[in-house]
Coordinates of C-alpha atoms in Angstrom, one line a residue:
M1108 CA -55.6 60.0 -28.3
F1109 CA -56.5 58.1 -25.2
N1110 CA -54.7 55.0 -26.4
A1111 CA -51.6 57.0 -27.1
L1112 CA -51.6 58.5 -23.6
V1113 CA -52.0 55.0 -22.0
K1114 CA -49.1 53.7 -24.2
K1115 CA -47.0 56.6 -23.3
S1116 CA -47.7 56.3 -19.6
V1117 CA -47.0 52.5 -19.6
L1118 CA -43.8 52.7 -21.6
G1119 CA -42.7 55.7 -19.7
S1120 CA -42.8 54.0 -16.4
P1121 CA -39.3 52.6 -15.3
A1122 CA -40.8 49.9 -13.1
A1123 CA -43.0 48.6 -15.9
A1124 CA -40.1 48.6 -18.3
A1125 CA -37.9 46.6 -15.9
A1126 CA -40.8 44.1 -15.4
G1127 CA -41.1 43.7 -19.1
R1128 CA -37.4 43.0 -19.5
R1129 CA -37.5 40.3 -16.8
A1130 CA -40.5 38.7 -18.4
L1131 CA -38.7 38.7 -21.8
S1132 CA -35.6 37.2 -20.1
V1133 CA -37.5 34.4 -18.4
S1134 CA -39.3 33.6 -21.7
A1135 CA -36.0 33.5 -23.5
R1136 CA -34.5 31.1 -21.0
R1137 CA -37.5 28.8 -21.2
L1138 CA -37.4 28.7 -24.9
Q1139 CA -33.6 28.0 -24.8
Q1140 CA -34.2 25.1 -22.2
Q1141 CA -36.9 23.7 -24.4
A1142 CA -34.6 23.8 -27.4
L1143 CA -31.7 22.1 -25.6
P1144 CA -31.8 18.3 -25.1
Q1145 CA -32.5 17.3 -21.5
R1146 CA -29.8 15.1 -19.7
S1147 CA -30.9 11.8 -18.5
V1148 CA -30.9 10.7 -14.9
A1149 CA -28.1 8.2 -15.6
S1150 CA -26.0 11.0 -17.2
R1151 CA -26.4 13.3 -14.2
A1152 CA -25.6 10.4 -11.8
G1153 CA -22.5 9.6 -13.8
R1154 CA -21.2 13.1 -13.7
A1155 CA -21.9 13.4 -10.0
F1156 CA -20.1 10.1 -9.4
L1157 CA -17.0 11.2 -11.4
K1158 CA -17.0 14.5 -9.5
Y1159 CA -17.1 13.0 -6.0
A1160 CA -14.7 10.2 -7.1
A1161 CA -12.2 12.8 -8.2
I1162 CA -12.7 14.6 -4.9
G1163 CA -12.3 11.4 -2.9
T1164 CA -9.2 10.4 -4.8
L1165 CA -7.6 13.8 -4.2
C1166 CA -8.4 13.6 -0.5
G1167 CA -7.0 10.0 -0.3
V1168 CA -3.8 10.9 -2.1
G1169 CA -3.4 13.9 0.2
Y1170 CA -3.9 11.8 3.3
V1171 CA -1.6 9.1 2.2
S1172 CA 1.1 11.6 1.2
Y1173 CA 0.8 13.4 4.6
A1174 CA 0.9 10.1 6.5
L1175 CA 4.0 8.9 4.6
W1176 CA 5.7 12.3 5.2
R1177 CA 4.8 12.1 8.9
E1178 CA 6.3 8.6 9.2
S1179 CA 9.5 9.8 7.5
N1180 CA 9.7 12.9 9.6
P1181 CA 9.0 11.9 13.3
R1182 CA 8.6 14.5 16.0
E1183 CA 11.2 15.3 18.6
Q1184 CA 11.5 12.7 21.4
Q1185 CA 11.9 13.1 25.1
P1186 CA 15.5 12.1 25.9
Q1187 CA 16.4 9.4 28.4
S1188 CA 17.5 10.4 31.8
A1189 CA 18.4 8.9 35.2
T1190 CA 15.6 10.7 37.0
F1191 CA 12.2 12.3 36.4
D1192 CA 11.6 16.0 37.0
N1193 CA 10.3 15.2 40.5
G1194 CA 13.6 13.5 41.4
S1195 CA 12.3 9.9 41.3
R1196 CA 14.5 7.3 39.5
R1197 CA 13.6 6.4 35.9
K1198 CA 13.7 2.6 35.6
T1199 CA 15.2 0.8 32.6
I1200 CA 13.4 -1.8 30.4
V1201 CA 15.6 -4.0 28.2
V1202 CA 13.8 -5.6 25.3
L1203 CA 15.4 -8.6 23.6
G1204 CA 14.3 -9.2 20.0
S1205 CA 12.5 -7.4 17.2
G1206 CA 9.6 -9.7 16.4
W1207 CA 5.9 -9.4 16.8
G1208 CA 5.8 -9.3 20.6
S1209 CA 8.7 -6.8 21.0
V1210 CA 7.4 -4.4 18.3
S1211 CA 3.8 -4.6 19.7
L1212 CA 5.3 -3.6 23.1
L1213 CA 7.3 -0.7 21.6
K1214 CA 4.3 0.7 19.7
S1215 CA 2.0 0.4 22.8
L1216 CA 4.4 1.4 25.5
D1217 CA 4.6 5.0 26.8
T1218 CA 8.4 5.3 26.4
T1219 CA 8.5 8.5 28.3
Q1220 CA 8.0 6.5 31.5
Y1221 CA 11.1 4.4 31.2
N1222 CA 14.6 4.2 29.7
V1223 CA 14.0 1.7 26.9
L1224 CA 16.8 -0.3 25.3
V1225 CA 16.2 -2.8 22.4
V1226 CA 18.7 -5.5 21.7
S1227 CA 18.4 -7.6 18.5
P1228 CA 20.8 -9.0 15.9
R1229 CA 18.1 -8.3 13.3
N1230 CA 17.8 -4.5 12.8
Y1231 CA 14.3 -4.8 11.3
F1232 CA 10.8 -6.2 12.0
L1233 CA 9.8 -8.9 9.6
F1234 CA 6.1 -9.3 8.6
T1235 CA 6.2 -13.1 8.7
P1236 CA 2.7 -13.8 7.4
L1237 CA 3.8 -12.8 3.9
L1238 CA 7.2 -14.4 4.0
P1239 CA 6.0 -17.5 2.0
S1240 CA 5.1 -15.1 -0.8
T1241 CA 8.7 -13.8 -1.2
P1242 CA 10.8 -16.7 -2.6
V1243 CA 8.7 -16.7 -5.9
G1244 CA 8.5 -12.9 -6.1
T1245 CA 4.8 -12.3 -5.3
V1246 CA 6.0 -9.8 -2.7
E1247 CA 9.4 -8.2 -2.5
L1248 CA 11.4 -8.8 0.7
K1249 CA 12.0 -5.0 1.2
S1250 CA 8.2 -4.5 1.3
I1251 CA 7.6 -6.6 4.4
I1252 CA 10.4 -5.3 6.7
E1253 CA 10.4 -2.2 8.8
P1254 CA 13.6 -0.9 10.4
V1255 CA 13.7 -1.1 14.2
R1256 CA 15.2 2.4 14.3
S1257 CA 12.2 3.7 12.4
I1258 CA 9.8 2.1 14.9
A1259 CA 11.8 3.3 17.8
R1260 CA 12.1 6.8 16.5
R1261 CA 8.4 7.3 16.3
A1262 CA 7.9 6.6 20.0
A1263 CA 7.3 9.6 22.3
G1264 CA 10.3 8.9 24.4
E1265 CA 13.8 8.1 23.2
V1266 CA 14.5 4.4 22.5
K1267 CA 18.0 3.1 22.1
Y1268 CA 18.7 0.2 19.8
Y1269 CA 21.8 -2.1 19.9
E1270 CA 22.4 -4.4 16.9
A1271 CA 23.8 -7.2 19.0
E1272 CA 23.0 -10.7 20.2
A1273 CA 22.1 -11.4 23.9
L1274 CA 24.4 -14.2 25.1
T1275 CA 23.5 -14.6 28.8
V1276 CA 21.3 -13.2 31.5
D1277 CA 22.4 -12.7 35.1
V1278 CA 19.2 -12.9 37.0
A1279 CA 20.8 -12.0 40.4
K1280 CA 22.6 -9.0 39.1
K1281 CA 19.8 -8.0 36.7
S1282 CA 22.1 -7.6 33.7
V1283 CA 22.3 -8.9 30.1
H1284 CA 25.6 -9.7 28.4
I1285 CA 25.4 -8.7 24.7
K1286 CA 27.8 -9.0 21.8
S1287 CA 27.8 -7.1 18.5
V1288 CA 26.9 -9.1 15.5
S1289 CA 29.2 -7.2 13.2
E1290 CA 32.1 -9.3 11.8
E1291 CA 34.5 -6.4 12.2
N1292 CA 33.4 -5.5 15.7
D1293 CA 33.3 -8.1 18.5
Y1294 CA 32.3 -5.5 21.1
E1295 CA 30.8 -7.0 24.2
T1296 CA 29.1 -5.3 27.2
D1297 CA 26.6 -5.7 30.0
L1298 CA 23.3 -3.9 30.1
A1299 CA 21.6 -3.4 33.5
Y1300 CA 17.9 -3.6 33.7
D1301 CA 15.0 -3.2 36.1
Y1302 CA 12.7 -5.1 33.8
L1303 CA 13.8 -7.5 31.1
V1304 CA 11.5 -8.6 28.3
V1305 CA 12.6 -11.6 26.4
G1306 CA 11.1 -11.7 22.9
V1307 CA 13.8 -13.5 20.9
G1308 CA 11.4 -15.8 19.1
A1309 CA 12.3 -19.4 18.2
Q1310 CA 14.6 -21.2 15.8
P1311 CA 13.7 -24.0 13.4
T1312 CA 14.1 -27.5 14.7
T1313 CA 15.1 -30.6 12.8
F1314 CA 13.7 -33.1 15.5
G1315 CA 17.1 -34.7 15.3
I1316 CA 16.5 -36.1 11.8
P1317 CA 19.8 -36.9 10.0
G1318 CA 20.5 -34.6 7.0
V1319 CA 17.8 -32.0 7.5
A1320 CA 20.0 -29.3 8.8
Q1321 CA 22.6 -30.0 6.0
Y1322 CA 20.4 -30.3 3.0
S1323 CA 17.1 -28.5 3.5
S1324 CA 16.2 -24.8 3.5
F1325 CA 14.2 -23.3 6.4
L1326 CA 11.6 -20.6 5.9
K1327 CA 11.8 -18.3 8.9
E1328 CA 14.0 -15.4 8.0
I1329 CA 15.0 -13.1 5.1
P1330 CA 18.1 -15.2 4.2
D1331 CA 16.0 -18.3 4.1
A1332 CA 13.7 -16.8 1.5
Q1333 CA 16.7 -15.7 -0.6
D1334 CA 18.3 -19.1 -0.4
I1335 CA 15.1 -20.9 -1.5
R1336 CA 14.6 -18.6 -4.5
L1337 CA 18.2 -19.2 -5.6
K1338 CA 17.9 -22.9 -5.3
I1339 CA 14.6 -23.0 -7.2
M1340 CA 16.0 -20.9 -10.1
N1341 CA 19.2 -22.8 -10.3
S1342 CA 17.4 -26.2 -10.3
I1343 CA 15.2 -25.0 -13.2
E1344 CA 18.1 -23.8 -15.2
K1345 CA 20.1 -26.9 -14.6
A1346 CA 17.2 -29.1 -15.6
A1347 CA 16.8 -27.1 -18.8
L1348 CA 20.2 -28.3 -19.9
L1349 CA 19.3 -32.0 -19.6
A1350 CA 17.3 -34.3 -21.9
K1351 CA 13.6 -34.6 -21.2
D1352 CA 13.9 -38.3 -20.3
D1353 CA 16.9 -37.9 -18.0
P1354 CA 16.1 -39.0 -14.4
E1355 CA 18.3 -36.1 -13.1
R1356 CA 16.0 -33.6 -14.8
A1357 CA 13.0 -35.1 -13.1
R1358 CA 14.8 -34.9 -9.7
L1359 CA 15.8 -31.3 -10.2
L1360 CA 12.2 -30.4 -11.0
S1361 CA 10.9 -32.0 -7.9
F1362 CA 10.2 -29.5 -5.1
V1363 CA 9.3 -30.8 -1.7
V1364 CA 7.8 -28.9 1.2
V1365 CA 7.8 -30.5 4.6
G1366 CA 5.2 -29.2 7.1
G1367 CA 1.5 -28.8 6.5
G1368 CA 1.0 -25.7 8.6
P1369 CA 0.2 -22.2 7.3
T1370 CA 3.8 -21.6 6.3
G1371 CA 4.3 -24.8 4.4
A1372 CA 0.9 -24.8 2.8
E1373 CA 1.1 -21.2 1.7
F1374 CA 4.5 -21.6 0.2
A1375 CA 3.4 -24.7 -1.8
A1376 CA 0.5 -22.7 -3.1
E1377 CA 2.6 -19.7 -4.0
L1378 CA 5.1 -22.0 -5.8
R1379 CA 2.3 -23.6 -7.8
D1380 CA 0.9 -20.1 -8.7
Y1381 CA 4.4 -19.1 -10.0
V1382 CA 4.7 -22.2 -12.1
N1383 CA 1.2 -22.0 -13.6
Q1384 CA 1.0 -18.2 -14.0
D1385 CA 4.5 -17.1 -14.9
L1386 CA 6.9 -19.9 -15.7
S1387 CA 4.4 -21.5 -18.1
K1388 CA 4.8 -18.5 -20.3
W1389 CA 8.6 -18.5 -20.6
M1390 CA 9.4 -22.2 -20.2
P1391 CA 6.2 -24.1 -21.0
A1392 CA 7.9 -27.5 -21.3
I1393 CA 9.7 -27.2 -18.0
S1394 CA 6.6 -25.9 -16.2
K1395 CA 4.7 -29.0 -17.1
E1396 CA 7.4 -31.3 -15.6
I1397 CA 7.6 -29.6 -12.3
K1398 CA 6.3 -31.6 -9.4
I1399 CA 5.4 -30.1 -6.0
S1400 CA 4.9 -32.3 -3.0
L1401 CA 3.7 -31.4 0.5
V1402 CA 4.7 -33.8 3.2
E1403 CA 2.8 -33.8 6.5
A1404 CA 3.1 -36.3 9.4
T1405 CA -0.5 -35.8 10.5
P1406 CA -3.6 -36.9 8.6
H1407 CA -4.4 -33.3 7.5
I1408 CA -2.8 -30.0 6.5
L1409 CA -3.8 -26.8 8.1
S1410 CA -5.1 -28.6 11.2
M1411 CA -6.0 -25.4 13.1
F1412 CA -8.9 -24.8 10.7
D1413 CA -12.4 -26.2 10.6
K1414 CA -12.7 -29.6 9.0
S1415 CA -14.7 -28.3 6.1
L1416 CA -12.0 -25.8 5.3
I1417 CA -9.3 -28.5 5.6
E1418 CA -11.2 -30.7 3.1
Y1419 CA -11.7 -27.7 0.7
S1420 CA -8.0 -26.9 0.9
Q1421 CA -6.8 -30.4 0.3
Q1422 CA -9.2 -30.8 -2.7
L1423 CA -7.8 -27.6 -4.2
F1424 CA -4.2 -28.7 -3.7
T1425 CA -4.9 -32.0 -5.3
K1426 CA -6.7 -30.3 -8.2
G1427 CA -3.8 -28.0 -8.6
N1428 CA -1.4 -31.0 -8.9
I1429 CA 0.2 -30.6 -5.5
D1430 CA 1.0 -34.1 -4.3
L1431 CA -0.2 -34.4 -0.7
K1432 CA 1.8 -37.0 1.2
L1433 CA -0.2 -37.2 4.5
K1434 CA 0.6 -39.4 7.4
T1435 CA 4.2 -39.4 6.1
A1436 CA 7.1 -38.8 8.6
V1437 CA 10.5 -37.9 7.3
K1438 CA 13.2 -40.2 8.8
E1439 CA 16.3 -39.2 6.9
V1440 CA 17.5 -36.9 4.2
D1441 CA 20.6 -37.0 1.9
A1442 CA 21.7 -34.8 -0.9
T1443 CA 19.1 -36.0 -3.4
T1444 CA 16.5 -38.1 -1.6
I1445 CA 14.1 -38.0 1.3
Y1446 CA 13.4 -41.2 3.2
A1447 CA 9.9 -41.1 4.7
E1448 CA 7.8 -43.6 6.6
N1449 CA 4.1 -44.0 5.9
R1450 CA 2.4 -44.1 9.4
D1451 CA -0.3 -46.6 8.3
T1452 CA 1.8 -49.1 6.4
H1453 CA 5.2 -48.3 8.0
A1454 CA 6.7 -48.6 4.5
I1455 CA 9.7 -46.4 3.6
E1456 CA 9.2 -44.2 0.6
K1457 CA 12.1 -42.6 -1.3
I1458 CA 11.2 -39.1 -2.5
P1459 CA 13.8 -37.5 -4.9
Y1460 CA 14.1 -33.8 -4.6
G1461 CA 15.8 -30.8 -6.3
V1462 CA 14.8 -28.3 -3.6
L1463 CA 13.7 -29.2 0.0
V1464 CA 11.9 -26.6 2.2
W1465 CA 11.6 -27.5 5.9
A1466 CA 8.7 -25.5 7.3
T1467 CA 7.8 -27.3 10.6
G1468 CA 8.9 -27.2 14.2
N1469 CA 10.3 -24.6 16.6
A1470 CA 13.1 -24.8 19.2
P1471 CA 14.3 -22.3 21.9
R1472 CA 17.2 -20.1 21.0
A1473 CA 20.6 -20.2 22.8
V1474 CA 19.9 -17.3 25.2
A1475 CA 16.5 -18.8 26.1
K1476 CA 18.1 -22.2 26.8
D1477 CA 20.8 -20.5 28.9
L1478 CA 18.2 -18.7 30.9
M1479 CA 16.2 -21.9 31.4
Q1480 CA 19.3 -23.7 32.7
S1481 CA 20.2 -20.9 35.1
L1482 CA 16.7 -20.9 36.7
G1483 CA 16.8 -24.7 37.1
P1484 CA 14.4 -27.5 36.0
E1485 CA 12.1 -26.9 39.0
K1486 CA 11.0 -23.6 37.5
Q1487 CA 11.8 -24.1 33.8
N1488 CA 10.6 -27.6 32.9
S1489 CA 9.3 -27.3 29.3
R1490 CA 11.3 -28.1 26.2
R1491 CA 9.0 -25.8 24.2
G1492 CA 10.3 -22.6 25.7
L1493 CA 10.5 -20.3 28.7
V1494 CA 7.8 -21.1 31.2
I1495 CA 5.7 -18.1 32.1
N1496 CA 2.7 -17.4 34.3
D1497 CA -0.6 -15.8 33.3
R1498 CA 1.0 -12.3 33.7
M1499 CA 3.9 -13.0 31.3
E1500 CA 6.3 -13.2 34.2
L1501 CA 9.1 -15.7 33.8
A1502 CA 8.9 -18.6 36.3
G1503 CA 11.7 -18.2 38.8
A1504 CA 12.2 -14.5 38.0
E1505 CA 8.8 -13.0 38.7
G1506 CA 8.6 -9.3 38.9
S1507 CA 11.7 -8.6 36.8
I1508 CA 11.8 -10.8 33.7
Y1509 CA 8.9 -11.3 31.2
A1510 CA 8.8 -13.5 28.2
I1511 CA 6.5 -13.0 25.1
G1512 CA 6.1 -14.5 21.7
D1513 CA 7.5 -17.8 20.3
C1514 CA 10.2 -18.1 23.0
A1515 CA 7.6 -18.3 25.8
F1516 CA 5.4 -21.3 26.8
F1517 CA 2.1 -21.2 28.7
P1518 CA -0.6 -23.8 28.3
G1519 CA -3.2 -22.8 25.7
L1520 CA -1.0 -20.2 24.0
F1521 CA 0.5 -21.1 20.6
P1522 CA 3.5 -19.6 18.8
T1523 CA 1.7 -17.3 16.4
A1524 CA 2.0 -13.7 15.5
Q1525 CA -1.5 -13.0 16.8
V1526 CA -0.6 -14.3 20.3
A1527 CA 2.7 -12.4 20.4
H1528 CA 1.0 -9.2 19.3
Q1529 CA -1.5 -9.3 22.1
E1530 CA 1.1 -10.2 24.6
G1531 CA 3.2 -7.2 23.7
H1532 CA 0.2 -4.9 24.0
Y1533 CA -0.8 -6.4 27.3
L1534 CA 2.7 -6.0 28.7
A1535 CA 2.6 -2.3 27.8
T1536 CA -0.5 -1.8 30.0
V1537 CA 1.3 -3.7 32.9
F1538 CA 4.3 -1.4 32.7
D1539 CA 2.1 1.7 32.7
K1540 CA 0.5 0.5 35.9
L1541 CA 3.9 -0.3 37.5
H1542 CA 5.1 3.2 36.7
R1543 CA 2.1 4.7 38.4
I1544 CA 2.7 2.6 41.4
D1545 CA 6.4 3.6 41.5
Q1546 CA 5.4 7.3 41.4
L1547 CA 3.0 6.9 44.3
K1548 CA 5.6 5.0 46.4
F1549 CA 8.1 7.8 45.7
A1550 CA 5.5 10.4 46.8
N1551 CA 5.1 8.5 50.1
E1552 CA 8.8 8.7 50.8
S1553 CA 8.6 12.5 51.1
A1554 CA 5.1 12.8 52.5
T1555 CA 4.7 14.0 56.0
D1556 CA 0.9 13.7 56.2
A1557 CA -0.2 10.3 57.4
S1558 CA -3.6 10.7 55.6
R1559 CA -1.7 11.4 52.4
V1560 CA 0.3 8.2 52.7
Q1561 CA -2.8 6.3 53.5
S1562 CA -4.5 7.7 50.4
N1563 CA -1.5 6.8 48.2
N1564 CA -1.4 3.3 49.6
A1565 CA -5.1 2.9 48.7
K1566 CA -4.4 4.0 45.2
I1567 CA -1.5 1.6 45.0
D1568 CA -3.7 -1.3 46.0
K1569 CA -6.4 -0.2 43.5
I1570 CA -3.9 -0.1 40.6
A1571 CA -2.3 -3.4 41.6
K1572 CA -5.7 -5.1 41.5
K1573 CA -6.1 -3.8 38.0
I1574 CA -3.1 -5.7 36.7
D1575 CA -5.3 -8.5 35.3
K1576 CA -4.2 -11.8 34.0
F1577 CA -3.4 -12.0 30.3
N1578 CA -6.6 -13.0 28.4
Y1579 CA -5.9 -14.0 24.8
H1580 CA -8.7 -13.3 22.3
H1581 CA -8.5 -15.5 19.2
Y1582 CA -9.8 -13.5 16.2
G1583 CA -9.4 -16.3 13.7
S1584 CA -7.0 -17.8 11.2
L1585 CA -6.3 -17.1 7.6
A1586 CA -4.4 -19.0 4.9
Y1587 CA -3.7 -18.6 1.2
I1588 CA -4.3 -21.9 -0.7
G1589 CA -3.4 -20.8 -4.2
N1590 CA -5.2 -19.9 -7.5
E1591 CA -6.3 -16.6 -5.9
Q1592 CA -8.3 -18.4 -3.2
A1593 CA -8.0 -18.4 0.6
I1594 CA -9.7 -19.8 3.7
A1595 CA -10.8 -17.9 6.8
D1596 CA -12.0 -19.0 10.1
V1597 CA -12.8 -15.7 11.8
T1598 CA -14.3 -15.1 15.3
F1599 CA -15.7 -11.8 16.4
N1600 CA -17.8 -11.2 19.6
G1601 CA -18.4 -14.9 20.0
Y1602 CA -19.6 -15.2 16.4
S1603 CA -17.6 -17.6 14.2
H1604 CA -17.6 -17.2 10.4
K1605 CA -16.0 -19.7 8.0
S1606 CA -15.4 -19.0 4.3
A1607 CA -13.3 -20.0 1.4
G1608 CA -12.8 -18.9 -2.2
A1609 CA -12.0 -15.8 -4.2
L1610 CA -13.9 -13.3 -2.0
T1611 CA -12.0 -14.7 1.0
F1612 CA -8.8 -14.1 -0.9
L1613 CA -9.7 -10.4 -1.1
F1614 CA -10.4 -10.5 2.6
W1615 CA -7.1 -12.2 3.2
K1616 CA -5.3 -9.4 1.3
S1617 CA -7.1 -6.6 3.1
A1618 CA -6.5 -8.2 6.5
Y1619 CA -2.8 -8.6 6.0
L1620 CA -2.5 -5.0 4.6
G1621 CA -4.2 -3.8 7.8
M1622 CA -1.8 -5.8 10.0
C1623 CA 1.3 -4.1 8.4
V1624 CA 3.1 -2.0 11.0
S1625 CA 3.6 1.1 8.8
L1626 CA 1.8 2.8 6.0
R1627 CA 5.0 2.4 4.0
N1628 CA 4.7 -1.4 4.2
K1629 CA 1.0 -1.2 3.2
V1630 CA 1.8 0.9 0.1
L1631 CA 4.8 -1.3 -1.0
V1632 CA 2.9 -4.6 -0.5
A1633 CA -0.2 -3.2 -2.4
L1634 CA 2.1 -2.1 -5.3
D1635 CA 3.8 -5.6 -5.4
W1636 CA 0.4 -7.3 -5.7
A1637 CA -0.6 -4.8 -8.5
K1638 CA 2.7 -5.4 -10.3
V1639 CA 2.2 -9.2 -10.3
W1640 CA -1.4 -8.7 -11.6
F1641 CA -0.3 -6.5 -14.5
I1642 CA 3.2 -7.7 -15.5
G1643 CA 3.8 -11.0 -13.6
R1644 CA 6.6 -12.2 -11.4
D1645 CA 10.3 -11.9 -12.1
S1646 CA 11.9 -15.2 -13.1
S1647 CA 15.5 -14.1 -12.6
V1648 CA 17.6 -14.8 -9.6

């Protein structure tokens, strides 16, 4: 009877019953866990990796999609006007050219401070470091250009663009005479400026060698790349119609590149990649007969790199059956043959060719030459380009005309994209300071308090002292040398690093992607590289 009462009291207690149910539930879960197989650490790590990779991918796709949408849908711009809200005059900057220097200036300049006008016969910016990849189809031409109007439209203040060529500059009147490049529209006009930025670049030079301009193809602009591609494909197809022992077939399949700088070396490497990786699949017999030669007047190619990297490149070129003709200066060119002199023996060598690519030498453009002549030989005494000082001011027109990029000459600065980019960014900081000085001077005109004027003058002096000289920082050099290998001579914070090989090739790719001016360019170039990796290059014209 006692046991029955205890049992009744225990079972009859609601709290005890709940505790019993919880105990049974815990016991059941433990039994279930013991019955199920335990996941390994690797399995759990793999599931976590996939989970976070999926989340990261979604975030990345979302960011890229938004960034592309933002590039395609720019915000409203502040319109141009004759004066600011305070009544001061808004000055005008005229920028000639759409190259590295000019675009760097546009992207860095506060365009709400000036009325900015851009004049260029080329209505796009060309990413020149990847131009050697385009004739063989490694990268498409559309992937490395960005419309000038797109760049201008993304600025905070309105930027007006004129698709025209600058013909002359009147330094005294501060005006530029321009002419439309459209064949159906010969419209001409004068543009007044307060500040003129000359960034027209340079044009290829033949050094006065007979036949070069008539028979060779340059590699500096989009039409040049298209012309080279057409000539290469036509030569291959013509050679395929001829007998294997025909000397004309051997000539047509001889491709010669003159110039051992980055442009010439990279194009020769890209051409060899195309022959080995793509043409060999579809025309194996023809691909084995193609001969690629690289002619350079100096003892080495890629002379701006460290000696060890130069030797590595030359060995790779030789191993890849690229005929290096060093210490060889071209003396004359006709329709089928190059006549070159060996600088050691002075013997003249005849080099038959089917396609000749001229990738060496720069010369000033017509508007730059006219400007040099108008300022006189006492101020403009260099054949390499417009002489400037260490603040980018044109000698003979200081304070009103600036020159940047390949068209300008200053000792120690070379005609590279890296130099032009830094010059454009520097000039944007100069114009920002000049605008602040102008505003302080305008405030002084209406100021009645002498102490206020004195304070503004002190500020003007302080800002003027901050307009430092241009200081170029060399971050290194990169070059693609074929067979998915590259060389790099990189400098950062005084530390120099030199490398070569496949990993350097990946660095070369990432560096060039990072240098593209828009996300659109980055995406297109990356897709082009992926396309070549998976399905190869297109062998049609």
